[in-house]
Amino acid sequence: MNFLRIIFILILINNFLFSQEINLTLEEKDFLKKNSPIRLHNELNWPPYNFNENGQPKGFSIDYMNLLAKKLNIDIVYITGPSWDEFMNMLQEDKLDAIINISKNEQRAKTIAFTSIFHTAANAIYVKRGNEYLDSLEKLEGKTLVMPKGFFAQKAIAKYYPKIKQILVKDTLECLKVLSLGNADATIGKKNVIDYVITLNNISGVVPTNYVDDNRMVSLIRIGTSKDKTILRDIFEKAQKNVTDEEILALKRKWFGVKDILNSKPSNFLNINEIKYINSKKIFRMCNIPDLKPIEFFENSKFQGITIDILKSITDKTNMRFIPVKTNSWEEAKSFLKEGKCDFIPTVTKSEDLIDFATVTKPFLSYKLAIITQKNKPVATSLEDILDKSIAKRKDSKIIQVLRSSYPDLKVIETNTNRESLEAVSKGNAYFALEPLPIASYYISNYALKNLYISRYTNMPFTVHMAVAKDNKLLLSILNKSINNISQTERREIFSKWTASSLNYKAITDYEYFWEIVSTLLFLILIFSYRHYVLDKLNKNLTSANEEIEKKTKELEKQKLLFETLYTKSADGVILIRDGIISSCNEATLKILKFDESEIINNTLENLAPAIQPDSQSSKTIIKKYMDEALNDGVVSFELVLTDASQSDIWAEIVFTSIEIESKLFLHTVIRDITSRKNLEQKLEDLNSNLEKRVIEEIKKNEINTQRLVQQSRLAQMGEMISMIAHQWRQPLSAISATTNNLILKMIISDEVDKKYFDNELKLITEYSQHLSSTIDDFRNFFKTDKEKVCFKLNQVINKSLYLINTALDSNGIKLEKHLDETIEIYSYPSELQQVILNILKNAEDALNENTNIKDKQITVITYKKDNSKAIIEIIDNAGGISNEVKEKIFDPYFSTKTKKDGTGLGLYMSKIIINEHCNGRLFVSNANDGANFQIELPLYKKV
């Protein structure tokens, strides 16, 4: 029952600390009375912070304001419908009392009074699928963003990134619609807001690429009032200070999940640069020592020991996440740190090895080396007195070198591990060992070396540090500060966990200790004499003290009764388990399981569950596993199916907490019925499954439509191909006609025709005919569809395309220049690539023909390699370039500037699909000099 009393007192203290009334001035109370209800803004579509669903204001900011209103005991009303700019105007016109989620900037600070920050949120970049390369603000320069007008991020981008163009709309949903239609390159906003809107409105084809790497665009969310109502700002500020950590955590769990909360936990002993460093790096690699028990070692597939527990404490304080980089030796750990394969070494006992390239932290372990001998050996008066004996020591220890430098005849039995050293002493193979207390205590306790004891401590220090690279001063500072912030109580708990032992310490009977004992005894005699005097005096007050104790006992009994009432009336089931047997339960447990108390007491939890769980695991195995974890770690939670008295299954969330009652270990077990939640989760899973099927069907439809567009595009090009054939055939046909006329004329003039002349003329006719046949083959091959990717020379495909169109260009007076890298090879679809190149060339020809003011018409084709990973094709004309209005739409389907020539608007659209989706490349256009520059970027072929 002592436990119940303690818990009850803690509850009373907690309630006292966290339920303090908000002290408002008379002026503040009068303001609230005259201005009730307080008018707050509610946005239509900014989930999960502030939105409206079915006429109901919802979101994190809404719940936060409801909490403040409850603490202030005031009435509030939400105004829904206006845009952000309209809300800002309403605030200044006294049509609104407060904007409940707003970031502070210089312009707003002129007219708005802000509270302190109650939430921090980062912005992310979203693009249309296929433009994932737009992953930074620098890459968005020259591009077009669609943004909600007046939002913090929108104004920050306008101020700090003026080269980024903006389309301003009403809210986030409209942004995503514009982006999904391809009318903008990207949008920027809070990631959890945009993800929520995408999911809720089934918006497809929009994906995030990266977080915005600019601290100026991190939103520090506050409450804002008009500067004419700073009194209201002050009232909200007081209410904010009354919000507990538990309350804000509960809201964040509800709307953002646990991860967002954990990542926002502050480290008040670190400066801003150190916190930014942790947040940007997130994960820190540590080179671990696998065999230094109990300080650090690898066992049961994980690293353990004092160092690891110290790092866990640092994680709790700073949110640093440590991942191990396993090394096989100290030398390998040093090498890894030097080469940058890890960020730090968490266990360093030989700091002099690192002096050239690393810096060590302050020690987090500090001991003196102890002389370990068998119990039947005499007490060592000093280390020097036994150096003529044999010592067992790990062979990589620096101590061996130190001792041998002074005592070259020292007999050393070298071992592979510390355990072997102690076992050598235990078996009599060595006289003594030198080990620090944690190592000696661990091995003597855990490996039954009961014949060993600490004979004496030496003056030789044993310290343990962490080591970081010399140039990483930030990490060194963070680790030093974190070590300093580990309390002595926490250190003792960690050290006692690993160093608790049954070491026997033999009495040391030298004169140094003799005089210490004599001095102590004399001091104790004085204390007992004084104690006798004090007791006589205290006896007079004993009666009144006993009466006071009796009074307090009655009060505790009342408190105990109140706590037991709270225990029995809890909405969650609560049971106490001792050695696997249920010893107590409350009324809620009986209600959940529908059993009588006699059926539960002295029963086991596994008997209240089906033999097999839904995941096919044994209930007995699962329960035993979590009971063991709770007894070791203190607290554990999990989900389990239980069976009630009617043999119906009940999904339960179970929390085991290890507690001690009257020196006995119990598992305090909370059982919460989550059957309804599980049913909803199953329905949601079914909905997701159906959604996946619909997505697959839509993808198939899109593929069919794409094929139709490809075919439509090819048919549209047929007319142009026929025109090219006419150009290609005109000269050979004229030549054949001329040659035939020559022969006829010869035959008319002369009765006999020279046979040699006749043969030469026939040979010319044959060559022209073969040329016509070859032309037909080239055009037929152009219309073939590639079924598989092949490796080919890029210049060959380009030359084929140029050959097909060259005659038409010549006839229109267009000069063609080419500068081709003949070494470039790519792995793709040659016919599709040829189609794209020919389409761009044909567009260039049409543009040059339409512009009658150009004297020297020219098309230039260039190929080159970029970064040894990409092939670049540039097709440049001097037709005057493309206007910005046309350039934004040039790759849209059915968009054409050739209205007089019946353009289909599919050529460049299909060209972009072929390059971006089929060939894994990029097609884009820019204006260069006096014309347009179409660039095709393709991956180079890499030979295996």
GROMACS .gro file of N, CA and C in nm, residues 188-251:
model
  192
  188ILE      N    1   0.518   2.550  -5.340
  188ILE     CA    2   0.591   2.534  -5.213
  188ILE      C    3   0.493   2.555  -5.099
  189GLY      N    4   0.500   2.466  -5.000
  189GLY     CA    5   0.412   2.480  -4.884
  189GLY      C    6   0.448   2.380  -4.777
  190LYS      N    7   0.375   2.384  -4.665
  190LYS     CA    8   0.397   2.289  -4.556
  190LYS      C    9   0.370   2.147  -4.605
  191LYS      N   10   0.464   2.056  -4.581
  191LYS     CA   11   0.453   1.921  -4.637
  191LYS      C   12   0.329   1.848  -4.586
  192ASN      N   13   0.304   1.857  -4.453
  192ASN     CA   14   0.187   1.785  -4.403
  192ASN      C   15   0.057   1.846  -4.452
  193VAL      N   16   0.057   1.978  -4.483
  193VAL     CA   17  -0.063   2.041  -4.540
  193VAL      C   18  -0.088   1.989  -4.681
  194ILE      N   19   0.017   1.994  -4.765
  194ILE     CA   20   0.000   1.954  -4.905
  194ILE      C   21  -0.033   1.806  -4.916
  195ASP      N   22   0.035   1.722  -4.837
  195ASP     CA   23   0.005   1.578  -4.840
  195ASP      C   24  -0.141   1.552  -4.804
  196TYR      N   25  -0.191   1.623  -4.705
  196TYR     CA   26  -0.329   1.607  -4.662
  196TYR      C   27  -0.426   1.644  -4.774
  197VAL      N   28  -0.401   1.758  -4.840
  197VAL     CA   29  -0.489   1.806  -4.949
  197VAL      C   30  -0.484   1.710  -5.067
  198ILE      N   31  -0.363   1.660  -5.101
  198ILE     CA   32  -0.349   1.565  -5.213
  198ILE      C   33  -0.432   1.440  -5.186
  199THR      N   34  -0.419   1.386  -5.064
  199THR     CA   35  -0.492   1.263  -5.029
  199THR      C   36  -0.642   1.286  -5.029
  200LEU      N   37  -0.684   1.398  -4.969
  200LEU     CA   38  -0.827   1.424  -4.955
  200LEU      C   39  -0.895   1.448  -5.090
  201ASN      N   40  -0.823   1.507  -5.186
  201ASN     CA   41  -0.884   1.545  -5.314
  201ASN      C   42  -0.840   1.457  -5.431
  202ASN      N   43  -0.770   1.344  -5.400
  202ASN     CA   44  -0.728   1.248  -5.504
  202ASN      C   45  -0.652   1.315  -5.618
  203ILE      N   46  -0.560   1.405  -5.584
  203ILE     CA   47  -0.480   1.473  -5.686
  203ILE      C   48  -0.363   1.384  -5.723
  204SER      N   49  -0.347   1.354  -5.852
  204SER     CA   50  -0.241   1.264  -5.896
  204SER      C   51  -0.136   1.340  -5.977
  205GLY      N   52  -0.019   1.278  -5.987
  205GLY     CA   53   0.087   1.334  -6.070
  205GLY      C   54   0.167   1.444  -6.006
  206VAL      N   55   0.143   1.473  -5.878
  206VAL     CA   56   0.217   1.577  -5.807
  206VAL      C   57   0.299   1.510  -5.697
  207VAL      N   58   0.429   1.535  -5.695
  207VAL     CA   59   0.518   1.466  -5.600
  207VAL      C   60   0.612   1.566  -5.534
  208PRO      N   61   0.655   1.538  -5.407
  208PRO     CA   62   0.755   1.624  -5.342
  208PRO      C   63   0.895   1.588  -5.390
  209THR      N   64   0.982   1.689  -5.397
  209THR     CA   65   1.121   1.662  -5.436
  209THR      C   66   1.220   1.685  -5.324
  210ASN      N   67   1.195   1.787  -5.238
  210ASN     CA   68   1.291   1.815  -5.131
  210ASN      C   69   1.233   1.920  -5.038
  211TYR      N   70   1.289   1.928  -4.916
  211TYR     CA   71   1.255   2.038  -4.826
  211TYR      C   72   1.328   2.165  -4.872
  212VAL      N   73   1.271   2.281  -4.845
  212VAL     CA   74   1.334   2.408  -4.879
  212VAL      C   75   1.449   2.432  -4.784
  213ASP      N   76   1.570   2.443  -4.839
  213ASP     CA   77   1.690   2.458  -4.758
  213ASP      C   78   1.720   2.607  -4.737
  214ASP      N   79   1.632   2.675  -4.664
  214ASP     CA   80   1.650   2.817  -4.635
  214ASP      C   81   1.579   2.846  -4.503
  215ASN      N   82   1.659   2.873  -4.399
  215ASN     CA   83   1.601   2.895  -4.266
  215ASN      C   84   1.507   3.014  -4.261
  216ARG      N   85   1.522   3.106  -4.356
  216ARG     CA   86   1.433   3.222  -4.359
  216ARG      C   87   1.290   3.182  -4.396
  217MET      N   88   1.274   3.061  -4.450
  217MET     CA   89   1.141   3.017  -4.492
  217MET      C   90   1.085   2.909  -4.401
  218VAL      N   91   1.145   2.889  -4.284
  218VAL     CA   92   1.086   2.803  -4.182
  218VAL      C   93   0.978   2.884  -4.110
  219SER      N   94   0.856   2.834  -4.108
  219SER     CA   95   0.745   2.909  -4.050
  219SER      C   96   0.743   2.891  -3.898
  220LEU      N   97   0.758   3.003  -3.827
  220LEU     CA   98   0.746   3.004  -3.681
  220LEU      C   99   0.605   3.056  -3.651
  221ILE      N  100   0.515   2.962  -3.621
  221ILE     CA  101   0.372   2.995  -3.616
  221ILE      C  102   0.334   3.055  -3.481
  222ARG      N  103   0.260   3.168  -3.488
  222ARG     CA  104   0.217   3.242  -3.370
  222ARG      C  105   0.070   3.278  -3.385
  223ILE      N  106   0.015   3.345  -3.283
  223ILE     CA  107  -0.117   3.407  -3.291
  223ILE      C  108  -0.096   3.556  -3.312
  224GLY      N  109  -0.177   3.615  -3.402
  224GLY     CA  110  -0.161   3.758  -3.431
  224GLY      C  111  -0.288   3.836  -3.405
  225THR      N  112  -0.275   3.951  -3.339
  225THR     CA  113  -0.388   4.042  -3.318
  225THR      C  114  -0.351   4.178  -3.378
  226SER      N  115  -0.451   4.263  -3.394
  226SER     CA  116  -0.424   4.399  -3.438
  226SER      C  117  -0.342   4.471  -3.331
  227LYS      N  118  -0.255   4.564  -3.372
  227LYS     CA  119  -0.177   4.640  -3.274
  227LYS      C  120  -0.265   4.727  -3.186
  228ASP      N  121  -0.391   4.746  -3.228
  228ASP     CA  122  -0.485   4.818  -3.143
  228ASP      C  123  -0.538   4.729  -3.030
  229LYS      N  124  -0.508   4.598  -3.039
  229LYS     CA  125  -0.558   4.504  -2.937
  229LYS      C  126  -0.443   4.424  -2.878
  230THR      N  127  -0.337   4.493  -2.840
  230THR     CA  128  -0.224   4.421  -2.777
  230THR      C  129  -0.266   4.357  -2.646
  231ILE      N  130  -0.372   4.409  -2.584
  231ILE     CA  131  -0.421   4.349  -2.460
  231ILE      C  132  -0.469   4.206  -2.484
  232LEU      N  133  -0.531   4.183  -2.603
  232LEU     CA  134  -0.575   4.047  -2.637
  232LEU      C  135  -0.453   3.958  -2.662
  233ARG      N  136  -0.349   4.015  -2.728
  233ARG     CA  137  -0.225   3.939  -2.750
  233ARG      C  138  -0.167   3.895  -2.616
  234ASP      N  139  -0.167   3.987  -2.516
  234ASP     CA  140  -0.111   3.956  -2.384
  234ASP      C  141  -0.192   3.849  -2.312
  235ILE      N  142  -0.324   3.852  -2.332
  235ILE     CA  143  -0.410   3.748  -2.271
  235ILE      C  144  -0.377   3.611  -2.330
  236PHE      N  145  -0.367   3.604  -2.465
  236PHE     CA  146  -0.331   3.477  -2.530
  236PHE      C  147  -0.192   3.431  -2.485
  237GLU      N  148  -0.100   3.524  -2.468
  237GLU     CA  149   0.036   3.491  -2.426
  237GLU      C  150   0.034   3.422  -2.289
  238LYS      N  151  -0.046   3.475  -2.196
  238LYS     CA  152  -0.058   3.413  -2.064
  238LYS      C  153  -0.117   3.273  -2.073
  239ALA      N  154  -0.216   3.258  -2.161
  239ALA     CA  155  -0.278   3.126  -2.178
  239ALA      C  156  -0.179   3.027  -2.237
  240GLN      N  157  -0.096   3.073  -2.333
  240GLN     CA  158   0.003   2.985  -2.394
  240GLN      C  159   0.101   2.932  -2.290
  241LYS      N  160   0.143   3.018  -2.198
  241LYS     CA  161   0.237   2.975  -2.095
  241LYS      C  162   0.175   2.873  -2.001
  242ASN      N  163   0.043   2.868  -1.996
  242ASN     CA  164  -0.026   2.772  -1.910
  242ASN      C  165  -0.045   2.637  -1.976
  243VAL      N  166  -0.015   2.627  -2.107
  243VAL     CA  167  -0.028   2.499  -2.179
  243VAL      C  168   0.089   2.409  -2.141
  244THR      N  169   0.060   2.288  -2.097
  244THR     CA  170   0.165   2.195  -2.054
  244THR      C  171   0.224   2.122  -2.174
  245ASP      N  172   0.343   2.064  -2.151
  245ASP     CA  173   0.407   1.984  -2.256
  245ASP      C  174   0.319   1.868  -2.296
  246GLU      N  175   0.252   1.807  -2.197
  246GLU     CA  176   0.166   1.692  -2.228
  246GLU      C  177   0.050   1.732  -2.318
  247GLU      N  178  -0.006   1.851  -2.295
  247GLU     CA  179  -0.119   1.897  -2.377
  247GLU      C  180  -0.077   1.925  -2.520
  248ILE      N  181   0.037   1.992  -2.538
  248ILE     CA  182   0.082   2.021  -2.675
  248ILE      C  183   0.124   1.895  -2.746
  249LEU      N  184   0.184   1.798  -2.673
  249LEU     CA  185   0.220   1.671  -2.733
  249LEU      C  186   0.097   1.594  -2.780
  250ALA      N  187  -0.009   1.600  -2.699
  250ALA     CA  188  -0.132   1.530  -2.738
  250ALA      C  189  -0.189   1.585  -2.868
  251LEU      N  190  -0.187   1.719  -2.884
  251LEU     CA  191  -0.236   1.780  -3.008
  251LEU      C  192  -0.149   1.742  -3.127
   0.00000   0.00000   0.00000
